[in-house]
PDB file of C-alpha atoms in Angstrom:
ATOM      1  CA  UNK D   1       0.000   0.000   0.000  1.00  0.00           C
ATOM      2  CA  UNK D   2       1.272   3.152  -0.822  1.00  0.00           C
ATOM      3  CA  UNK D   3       0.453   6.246   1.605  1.00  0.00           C
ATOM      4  CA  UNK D   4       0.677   9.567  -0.110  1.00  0.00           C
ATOM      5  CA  UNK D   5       1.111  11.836   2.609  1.00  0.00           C
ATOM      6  CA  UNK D   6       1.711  15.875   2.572  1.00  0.00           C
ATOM      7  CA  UNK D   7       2.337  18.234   5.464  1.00  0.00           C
ATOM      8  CA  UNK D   8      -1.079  19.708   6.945  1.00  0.00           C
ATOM      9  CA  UNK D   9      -1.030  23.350   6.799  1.00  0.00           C
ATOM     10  CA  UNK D  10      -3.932  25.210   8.914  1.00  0.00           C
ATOM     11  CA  UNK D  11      -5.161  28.650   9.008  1.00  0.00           C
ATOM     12  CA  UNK D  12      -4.007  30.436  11.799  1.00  0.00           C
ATOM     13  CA  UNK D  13      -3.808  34.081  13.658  1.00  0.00           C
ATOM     14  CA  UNK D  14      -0.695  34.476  11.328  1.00  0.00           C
ATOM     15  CA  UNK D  15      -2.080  34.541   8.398  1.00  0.00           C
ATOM     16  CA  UNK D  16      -4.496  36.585   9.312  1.00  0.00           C
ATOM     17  CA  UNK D  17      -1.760  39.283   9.987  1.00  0.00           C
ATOM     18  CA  UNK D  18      -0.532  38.805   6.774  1.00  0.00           C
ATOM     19  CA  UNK D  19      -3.396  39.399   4.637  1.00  0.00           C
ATOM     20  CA  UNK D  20      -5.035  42.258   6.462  1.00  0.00           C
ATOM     21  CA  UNK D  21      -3.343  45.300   7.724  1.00  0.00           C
ATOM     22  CA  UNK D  22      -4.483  46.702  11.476  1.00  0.00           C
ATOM     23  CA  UNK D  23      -5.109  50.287  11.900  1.00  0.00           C
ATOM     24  CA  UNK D  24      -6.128  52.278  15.123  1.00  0.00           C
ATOM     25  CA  UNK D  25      -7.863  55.441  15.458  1.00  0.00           C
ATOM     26  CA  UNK D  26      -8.607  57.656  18.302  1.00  0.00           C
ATOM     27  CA  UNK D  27     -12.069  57.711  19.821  1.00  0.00           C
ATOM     28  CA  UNK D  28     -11.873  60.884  22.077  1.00  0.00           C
ATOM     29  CA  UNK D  29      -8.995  61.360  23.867  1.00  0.00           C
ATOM     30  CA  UNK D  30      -8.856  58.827  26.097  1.00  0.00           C
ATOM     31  CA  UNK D  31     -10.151  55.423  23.881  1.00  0.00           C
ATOM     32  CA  UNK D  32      -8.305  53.220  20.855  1.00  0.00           C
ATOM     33  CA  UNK D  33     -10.782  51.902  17.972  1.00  0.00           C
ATOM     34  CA  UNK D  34      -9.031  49.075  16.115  1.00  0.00           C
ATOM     35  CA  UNK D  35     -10.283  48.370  12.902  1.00  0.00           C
ATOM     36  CA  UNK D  36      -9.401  46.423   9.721  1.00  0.00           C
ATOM     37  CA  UNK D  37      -8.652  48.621   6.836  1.00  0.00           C
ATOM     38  CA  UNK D  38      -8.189  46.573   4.290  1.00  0.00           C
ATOM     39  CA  UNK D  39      -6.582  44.061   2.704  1.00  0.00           C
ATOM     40  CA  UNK D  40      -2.779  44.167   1.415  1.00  0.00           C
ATOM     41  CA  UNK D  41      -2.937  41.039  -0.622  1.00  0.00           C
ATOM     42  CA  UNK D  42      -1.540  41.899  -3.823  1.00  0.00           C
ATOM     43  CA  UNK D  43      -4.096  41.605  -6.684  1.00  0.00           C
ATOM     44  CA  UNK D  44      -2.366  38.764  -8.456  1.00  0.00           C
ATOM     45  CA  UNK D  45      -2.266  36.692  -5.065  1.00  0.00           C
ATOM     46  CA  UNK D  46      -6.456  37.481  -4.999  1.00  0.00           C
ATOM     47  CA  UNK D  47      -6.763  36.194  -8.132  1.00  0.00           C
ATOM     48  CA  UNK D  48      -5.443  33.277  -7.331  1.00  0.00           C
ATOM     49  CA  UNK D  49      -7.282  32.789  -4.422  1.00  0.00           C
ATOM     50  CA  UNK D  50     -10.231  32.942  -6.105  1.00  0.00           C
ATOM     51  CA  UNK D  51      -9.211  30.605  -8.742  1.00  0.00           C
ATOM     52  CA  UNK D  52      -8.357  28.357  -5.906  1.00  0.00           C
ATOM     53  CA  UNK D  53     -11.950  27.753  -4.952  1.00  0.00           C
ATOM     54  CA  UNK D  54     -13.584  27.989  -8.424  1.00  0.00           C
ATOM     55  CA  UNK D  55     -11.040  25.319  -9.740  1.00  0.00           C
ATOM     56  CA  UNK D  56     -12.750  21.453  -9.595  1.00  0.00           C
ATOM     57  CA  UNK D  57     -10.783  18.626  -9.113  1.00  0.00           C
ATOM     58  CA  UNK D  58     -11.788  15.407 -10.226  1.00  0.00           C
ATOM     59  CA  UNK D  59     -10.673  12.287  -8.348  1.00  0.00           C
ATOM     60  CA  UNK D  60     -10.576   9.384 -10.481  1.00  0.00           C
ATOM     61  CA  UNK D  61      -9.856   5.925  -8.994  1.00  0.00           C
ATOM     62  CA  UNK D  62     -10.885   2.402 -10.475  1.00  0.00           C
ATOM     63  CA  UNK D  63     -10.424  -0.048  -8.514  1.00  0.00           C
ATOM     64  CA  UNK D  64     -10.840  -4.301  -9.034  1.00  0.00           C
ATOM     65  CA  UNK D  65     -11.656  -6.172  -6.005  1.00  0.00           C
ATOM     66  CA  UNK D  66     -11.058  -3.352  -3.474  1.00  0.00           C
ATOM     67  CA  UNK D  67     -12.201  -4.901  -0.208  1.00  0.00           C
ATOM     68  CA  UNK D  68     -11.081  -3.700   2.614  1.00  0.00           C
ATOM     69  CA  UNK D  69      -8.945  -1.141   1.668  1.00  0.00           C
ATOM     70  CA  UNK D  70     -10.793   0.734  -0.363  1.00  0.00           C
ATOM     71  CA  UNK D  71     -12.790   2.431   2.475  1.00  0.00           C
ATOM     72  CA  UNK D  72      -9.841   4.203   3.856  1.00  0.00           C
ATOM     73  CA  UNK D  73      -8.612   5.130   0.141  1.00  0.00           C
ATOM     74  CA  UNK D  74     -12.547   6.578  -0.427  1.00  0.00           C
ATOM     75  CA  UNK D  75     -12.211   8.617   2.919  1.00  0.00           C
ATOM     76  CA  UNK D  76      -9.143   9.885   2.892  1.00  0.00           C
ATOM     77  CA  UNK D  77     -10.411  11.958  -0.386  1.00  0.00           C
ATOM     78  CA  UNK D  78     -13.583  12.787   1.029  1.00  0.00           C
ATOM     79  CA  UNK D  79     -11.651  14.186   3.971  1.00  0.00           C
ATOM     80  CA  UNK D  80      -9.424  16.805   1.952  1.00  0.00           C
ATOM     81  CA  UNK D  81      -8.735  20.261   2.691  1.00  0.00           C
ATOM     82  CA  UNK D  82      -9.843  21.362  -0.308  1.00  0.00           C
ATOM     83  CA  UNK D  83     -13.467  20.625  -0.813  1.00  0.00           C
ATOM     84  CA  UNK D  84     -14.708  21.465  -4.607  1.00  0.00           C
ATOM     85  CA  UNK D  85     -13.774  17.940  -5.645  1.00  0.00           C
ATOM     86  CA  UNK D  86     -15.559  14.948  -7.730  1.00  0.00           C
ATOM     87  CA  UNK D  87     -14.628  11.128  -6.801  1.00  0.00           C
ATOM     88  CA  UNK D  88     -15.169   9.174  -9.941  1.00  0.00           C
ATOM     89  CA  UNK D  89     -14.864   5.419  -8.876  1.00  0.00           C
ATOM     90  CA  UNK D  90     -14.889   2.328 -11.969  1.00  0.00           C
ATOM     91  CA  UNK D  91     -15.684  -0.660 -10.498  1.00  0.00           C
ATOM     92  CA  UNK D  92     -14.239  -2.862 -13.261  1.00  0.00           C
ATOM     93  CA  UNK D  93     -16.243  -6.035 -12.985  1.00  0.00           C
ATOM     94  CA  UNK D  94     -15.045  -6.817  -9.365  1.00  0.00           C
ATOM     95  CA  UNK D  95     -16.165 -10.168  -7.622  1.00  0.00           C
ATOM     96  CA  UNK D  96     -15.865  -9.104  -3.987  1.00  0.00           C
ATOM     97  CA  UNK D  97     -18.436  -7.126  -2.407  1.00  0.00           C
ATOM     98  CA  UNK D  98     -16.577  -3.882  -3.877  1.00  0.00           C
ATOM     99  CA  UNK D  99     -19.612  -2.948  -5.439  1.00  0.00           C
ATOM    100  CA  UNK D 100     -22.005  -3.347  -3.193  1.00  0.00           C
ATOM    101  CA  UNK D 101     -19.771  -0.822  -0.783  1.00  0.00           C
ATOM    102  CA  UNK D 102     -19.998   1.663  -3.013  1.00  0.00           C
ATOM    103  CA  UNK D 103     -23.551   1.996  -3.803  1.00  0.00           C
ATOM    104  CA  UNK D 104     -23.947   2.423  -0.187  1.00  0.00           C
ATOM    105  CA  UNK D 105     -21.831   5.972  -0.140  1.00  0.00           C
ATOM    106  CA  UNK D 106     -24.060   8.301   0.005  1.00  0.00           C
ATOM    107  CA  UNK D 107     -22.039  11.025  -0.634  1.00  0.00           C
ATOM    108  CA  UNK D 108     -22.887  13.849  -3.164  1.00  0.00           C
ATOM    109  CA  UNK D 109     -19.021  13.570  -4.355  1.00  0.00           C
ATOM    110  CA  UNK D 110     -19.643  10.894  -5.408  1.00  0.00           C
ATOM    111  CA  UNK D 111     -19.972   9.413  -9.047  1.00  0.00           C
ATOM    112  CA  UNK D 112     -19.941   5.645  -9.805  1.00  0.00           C
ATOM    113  CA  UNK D 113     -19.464   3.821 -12.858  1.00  0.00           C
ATOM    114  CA  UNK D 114     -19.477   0.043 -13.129  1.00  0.00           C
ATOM    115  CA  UNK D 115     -17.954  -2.100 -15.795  1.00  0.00           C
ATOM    116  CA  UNK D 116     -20.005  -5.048 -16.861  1.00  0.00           C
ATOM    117  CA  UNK D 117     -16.683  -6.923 -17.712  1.00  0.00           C
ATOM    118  CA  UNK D 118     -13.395  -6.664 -16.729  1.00  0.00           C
ATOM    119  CA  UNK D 119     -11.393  -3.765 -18.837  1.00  0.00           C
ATOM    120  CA  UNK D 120      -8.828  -3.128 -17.233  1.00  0.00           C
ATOM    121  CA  UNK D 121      -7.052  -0.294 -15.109  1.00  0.00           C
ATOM    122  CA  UNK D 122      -5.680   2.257 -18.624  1.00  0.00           C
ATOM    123  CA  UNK D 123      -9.664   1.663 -20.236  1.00  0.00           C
ATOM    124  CA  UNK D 124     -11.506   2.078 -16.783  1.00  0.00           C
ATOM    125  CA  UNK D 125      -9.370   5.614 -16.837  1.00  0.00           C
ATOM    126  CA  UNK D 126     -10.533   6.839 -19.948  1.00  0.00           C
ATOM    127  CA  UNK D 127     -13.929   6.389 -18.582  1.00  0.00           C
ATOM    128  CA  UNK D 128     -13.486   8.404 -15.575  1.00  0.00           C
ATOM    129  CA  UNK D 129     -11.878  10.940 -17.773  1.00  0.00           C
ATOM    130  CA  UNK D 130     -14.542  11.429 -20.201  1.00  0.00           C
ATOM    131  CA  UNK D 131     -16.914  11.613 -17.437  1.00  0.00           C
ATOM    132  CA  UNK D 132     -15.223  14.157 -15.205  1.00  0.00           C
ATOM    133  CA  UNK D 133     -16.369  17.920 -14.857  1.00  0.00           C
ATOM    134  CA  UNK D 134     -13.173  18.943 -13.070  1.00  0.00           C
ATOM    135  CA  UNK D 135     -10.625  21.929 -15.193  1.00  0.00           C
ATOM    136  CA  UNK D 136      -7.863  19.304 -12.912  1.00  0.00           C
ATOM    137  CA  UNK D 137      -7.616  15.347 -12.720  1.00  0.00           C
ATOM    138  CA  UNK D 138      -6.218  13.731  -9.716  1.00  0.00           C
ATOM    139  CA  UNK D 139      -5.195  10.031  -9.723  1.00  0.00           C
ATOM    140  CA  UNK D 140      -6.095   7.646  -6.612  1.00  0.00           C
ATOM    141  CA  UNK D 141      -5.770   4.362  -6.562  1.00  0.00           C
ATOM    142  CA  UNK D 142      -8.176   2.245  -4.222  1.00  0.00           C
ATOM    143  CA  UNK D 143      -5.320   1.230  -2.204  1.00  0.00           C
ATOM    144  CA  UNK D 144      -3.847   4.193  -1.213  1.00  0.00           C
ATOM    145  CA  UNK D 145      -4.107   6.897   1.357  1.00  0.00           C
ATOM    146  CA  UNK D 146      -3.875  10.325   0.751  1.00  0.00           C
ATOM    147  CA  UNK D 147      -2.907  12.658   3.442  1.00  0.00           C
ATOM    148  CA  UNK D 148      -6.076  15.257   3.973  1.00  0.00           C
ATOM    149  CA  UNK D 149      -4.325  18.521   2.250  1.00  0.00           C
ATOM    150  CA  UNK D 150      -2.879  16.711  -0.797  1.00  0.00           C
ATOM    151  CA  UNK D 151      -5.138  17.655  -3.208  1.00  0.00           C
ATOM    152  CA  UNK D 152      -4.914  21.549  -1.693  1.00  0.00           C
ATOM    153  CA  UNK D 153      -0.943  21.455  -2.054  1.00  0.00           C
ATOM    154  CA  UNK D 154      -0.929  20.258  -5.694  1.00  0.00           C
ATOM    155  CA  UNK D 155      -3.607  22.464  -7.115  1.00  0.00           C
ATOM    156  CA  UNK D 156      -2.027  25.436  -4.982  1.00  0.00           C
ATOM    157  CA  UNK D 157       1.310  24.012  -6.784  1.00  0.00           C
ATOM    158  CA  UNK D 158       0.261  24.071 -10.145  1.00  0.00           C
ATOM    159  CA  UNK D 159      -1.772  27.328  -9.808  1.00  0.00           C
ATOM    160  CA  UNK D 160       1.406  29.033  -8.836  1.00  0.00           C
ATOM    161  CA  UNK D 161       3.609  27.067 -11.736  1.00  0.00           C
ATOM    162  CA  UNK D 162       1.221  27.639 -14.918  1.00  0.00           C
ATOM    163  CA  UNK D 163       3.736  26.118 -16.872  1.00  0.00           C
ATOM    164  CA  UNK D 164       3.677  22.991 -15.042  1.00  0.00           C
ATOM    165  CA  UNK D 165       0.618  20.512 -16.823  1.00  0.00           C
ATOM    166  CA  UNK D 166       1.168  17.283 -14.564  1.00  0.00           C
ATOM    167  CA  UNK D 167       3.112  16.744 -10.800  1.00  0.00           C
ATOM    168  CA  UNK D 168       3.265  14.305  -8.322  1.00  0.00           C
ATOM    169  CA  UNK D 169       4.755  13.539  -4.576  1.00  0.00           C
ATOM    170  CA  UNK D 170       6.814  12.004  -3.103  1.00  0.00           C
ATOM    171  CA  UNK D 171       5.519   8.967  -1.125  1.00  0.00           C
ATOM    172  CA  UNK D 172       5.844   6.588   2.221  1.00  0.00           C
ATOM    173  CA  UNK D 173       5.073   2.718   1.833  1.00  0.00           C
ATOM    174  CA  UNK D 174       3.242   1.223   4.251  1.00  0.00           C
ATOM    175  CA  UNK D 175       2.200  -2.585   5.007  1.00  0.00           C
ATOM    176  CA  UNK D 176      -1.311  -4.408   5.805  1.00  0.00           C
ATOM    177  CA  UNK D 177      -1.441  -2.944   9.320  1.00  0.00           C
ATOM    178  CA  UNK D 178      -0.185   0.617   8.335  1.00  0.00           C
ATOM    179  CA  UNK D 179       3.147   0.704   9.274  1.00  0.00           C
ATOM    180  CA  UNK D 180       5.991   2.575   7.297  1.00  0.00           C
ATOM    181  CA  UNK D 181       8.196   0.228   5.420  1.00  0.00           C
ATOM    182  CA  UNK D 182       9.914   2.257   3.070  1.00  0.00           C
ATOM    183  CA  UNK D 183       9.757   5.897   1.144  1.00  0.00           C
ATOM    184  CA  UNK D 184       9.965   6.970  -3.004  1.00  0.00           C
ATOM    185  CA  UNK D 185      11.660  10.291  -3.242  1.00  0.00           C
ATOM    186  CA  UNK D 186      11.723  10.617  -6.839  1.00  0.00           C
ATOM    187  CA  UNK D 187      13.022  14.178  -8.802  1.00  0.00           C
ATOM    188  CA  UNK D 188      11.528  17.047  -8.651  1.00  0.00           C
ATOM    189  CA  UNK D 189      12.629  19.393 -11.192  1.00  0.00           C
ATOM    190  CA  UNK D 190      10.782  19.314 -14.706  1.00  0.00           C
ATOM    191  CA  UNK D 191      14.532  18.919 -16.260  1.00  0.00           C
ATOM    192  CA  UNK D 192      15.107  16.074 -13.803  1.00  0.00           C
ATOM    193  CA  UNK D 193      11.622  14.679 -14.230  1.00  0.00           C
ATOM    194  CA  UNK D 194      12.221  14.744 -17.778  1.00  0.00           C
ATOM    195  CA  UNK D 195      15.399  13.180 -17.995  1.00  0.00           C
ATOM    196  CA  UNK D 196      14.259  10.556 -15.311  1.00  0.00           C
ATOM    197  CA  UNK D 197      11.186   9.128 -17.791  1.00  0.00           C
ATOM    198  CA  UNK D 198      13.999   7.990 -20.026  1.00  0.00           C
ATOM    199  CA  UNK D 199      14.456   5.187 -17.829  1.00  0.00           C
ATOM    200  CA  UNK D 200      11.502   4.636 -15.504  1.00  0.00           C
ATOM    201  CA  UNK D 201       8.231   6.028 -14.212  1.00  0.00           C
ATOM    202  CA  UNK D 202       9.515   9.192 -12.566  1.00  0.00           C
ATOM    203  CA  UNK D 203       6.100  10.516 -11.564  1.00  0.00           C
ATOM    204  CA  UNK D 204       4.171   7.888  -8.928  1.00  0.00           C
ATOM    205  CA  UNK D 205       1.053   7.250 -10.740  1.00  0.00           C
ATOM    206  CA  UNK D 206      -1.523   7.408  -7.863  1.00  0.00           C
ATOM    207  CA  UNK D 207      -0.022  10.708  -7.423  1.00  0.00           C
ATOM    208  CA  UNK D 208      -0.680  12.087 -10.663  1.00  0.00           C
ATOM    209  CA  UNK D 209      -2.496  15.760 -10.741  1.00  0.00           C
ATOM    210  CA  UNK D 210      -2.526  17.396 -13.722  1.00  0.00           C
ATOM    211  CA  UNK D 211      -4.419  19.596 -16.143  1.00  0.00           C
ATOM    212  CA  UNK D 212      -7.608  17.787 -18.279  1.00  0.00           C
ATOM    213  CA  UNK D 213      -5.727  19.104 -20.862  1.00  0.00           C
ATOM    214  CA  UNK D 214      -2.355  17.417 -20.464  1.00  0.00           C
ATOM    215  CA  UNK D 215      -4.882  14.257 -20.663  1.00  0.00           C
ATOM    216  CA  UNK D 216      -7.259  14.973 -23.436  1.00  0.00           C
ATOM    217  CA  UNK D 217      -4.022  16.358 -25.138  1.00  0.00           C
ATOM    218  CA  UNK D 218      -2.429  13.304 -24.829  1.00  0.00           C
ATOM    219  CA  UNK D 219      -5.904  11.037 -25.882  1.00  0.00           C
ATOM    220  CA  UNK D 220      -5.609   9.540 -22.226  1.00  0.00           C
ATOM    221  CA  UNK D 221      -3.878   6.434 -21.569  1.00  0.00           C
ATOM    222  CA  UNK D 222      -3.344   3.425 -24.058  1.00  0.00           C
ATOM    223  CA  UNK D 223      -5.012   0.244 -23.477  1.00  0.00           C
ATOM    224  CA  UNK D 224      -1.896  -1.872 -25.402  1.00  0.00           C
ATOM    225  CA  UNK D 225      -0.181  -1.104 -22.617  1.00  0.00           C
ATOM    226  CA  UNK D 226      -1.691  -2.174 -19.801  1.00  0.00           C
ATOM    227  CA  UNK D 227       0.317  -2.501 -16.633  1.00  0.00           C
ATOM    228  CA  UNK D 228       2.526  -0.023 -18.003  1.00  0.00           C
ATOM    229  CA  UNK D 229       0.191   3.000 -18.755  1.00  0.00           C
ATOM    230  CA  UNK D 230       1.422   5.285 -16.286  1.00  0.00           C
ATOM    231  CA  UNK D 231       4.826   4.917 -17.834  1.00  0.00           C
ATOM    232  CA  UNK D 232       3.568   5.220 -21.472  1.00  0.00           C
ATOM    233  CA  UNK D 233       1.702   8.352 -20.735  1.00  0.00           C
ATOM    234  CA  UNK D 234       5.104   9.872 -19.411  1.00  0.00           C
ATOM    235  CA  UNK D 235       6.645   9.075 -22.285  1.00  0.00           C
ATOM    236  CA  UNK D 236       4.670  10.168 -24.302  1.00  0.00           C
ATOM    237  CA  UNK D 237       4.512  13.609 -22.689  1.00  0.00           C
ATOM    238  CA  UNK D 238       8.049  14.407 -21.716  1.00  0.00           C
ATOM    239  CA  UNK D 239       8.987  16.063 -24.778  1.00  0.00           C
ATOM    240  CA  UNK D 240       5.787  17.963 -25.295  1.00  0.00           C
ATOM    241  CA  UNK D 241       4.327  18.898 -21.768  1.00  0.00           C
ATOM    242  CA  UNK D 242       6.189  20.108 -18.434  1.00  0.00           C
ATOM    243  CA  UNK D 243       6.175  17.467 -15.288  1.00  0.00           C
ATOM    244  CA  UNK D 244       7.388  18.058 -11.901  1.00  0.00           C
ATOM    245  CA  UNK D 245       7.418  16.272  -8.281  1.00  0.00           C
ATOM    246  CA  UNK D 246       6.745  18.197  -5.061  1.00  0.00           C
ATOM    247  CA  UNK D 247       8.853  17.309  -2.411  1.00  0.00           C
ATOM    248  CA  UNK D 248       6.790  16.410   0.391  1.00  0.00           C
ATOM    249  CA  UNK D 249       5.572  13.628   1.943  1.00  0.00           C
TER     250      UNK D 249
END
């Protein structure tokens, strides 16, 4: 299992200090008035803010015979910081009670497709890609965990790098009972990154978020090569779209 985790950040009495600038003024003689007087945020950083919370994400996670883990993979993306999200889950054909799981969430969040057959993981993704609303995709895989402000950090990421079209994190490995057995710390740098896909998979798949368009641009993932679609779609994009890791786990 691989846990995708990312430093929580919370709002606190400091950033308030930073965004707004404190005044006083004299009532009487004897009395201070404190008020706000307005914000010092430059424009550009306002903008962005606002993009922040108009940009949707879309979560897209297919999953084969999920049971157990896919419950803590389902909440952990419920549970993010950043809330204007879509989790598009393709159950492709599983056997277990996967399935019936999921049409228990109750979630608005939620959207479900089923496969009647097996597809496969690169075919099930083209599914959830056509279907999502979101200007971002996300990758999850249904045995993961994502730390609660992962989504947040990436789209805060790539909002700040506009050149940047896809990035990932670094990751911790964990076994059945959740403890840490190991760590990826792949490059970071989109010259690194892109040097990196020359030989392997330099961008952990389930921690893929990107642009739709780096996908759509690309015609999603390739069903020939199943197993290694992640890899392919790297490969195919290293010479024509920018890719970078965020170091934090």
């Amino acid at each position: 299992i691989t846990l995708i985790q990312h430093p929580l950040q919370k709002l606190s009495k400091k950033l308030f200090q930073e965004n707004y600038q404190i005044g006083y003024q004299k009532k009487n003689t004897r009395n201070l008035k404190r008020t706000i007087i307005g914000k010092i945020l430059p424009k550009e950083q306002e903008k962005f803010m606002k993009a922040l919370q108009e940009s949707k994400v879309s979560v897209i996670m297919p999953v084969f015979n999920g049971m157990p883990y896919i419950k803590l993979a389902v909440k952990s993306i419920l549970e993010q910081t950043y809330k204007n999200i879509e989790l598009i889950i393709i159950d492709d054909a599983s056997t277990d009670l996967t399935w019936k799981y999921l049409k228990s969430l109750k979630d608005k969040k939620i959207v479900l497709l089923k496969n009647q057959k097996t597809l496969g993981v690169a075919t099930s993704l083209n599914k959830g890609l056509k279907k999502s609303k979101g200007l971002y995709i996300a990758r999850m895989d249904a045995d993961d965990i994502s730390n609660p402000s992962r989504l947040e950090k990436q789209l805060k990421y790539l909002q700040k790098n506009p050149k940047v079209d896809l990035c990932g994190t670094w990751v911790d490995l964990i076994d059945q009972a959740g403890k840490k057995v190991g760590e990826k710390k792949f490059p970071t740098s989109p010259s690194q990154v892109k040097k990196s896909i020359s030989w392997y998979a330099a961008v952990i798949h389930p921690t893929y978020m990107g642009k739709k368009s780096f996908f759509q641009g690309l015609n999603g993932y390739r069903q020939k090569y199943e197993l290694a679609e992640d890899y392919d779609l790297l490969s195919r994009a290293k010479n024509k779209y920018i890719i970078a890791n965020i170091p934090l786990k």
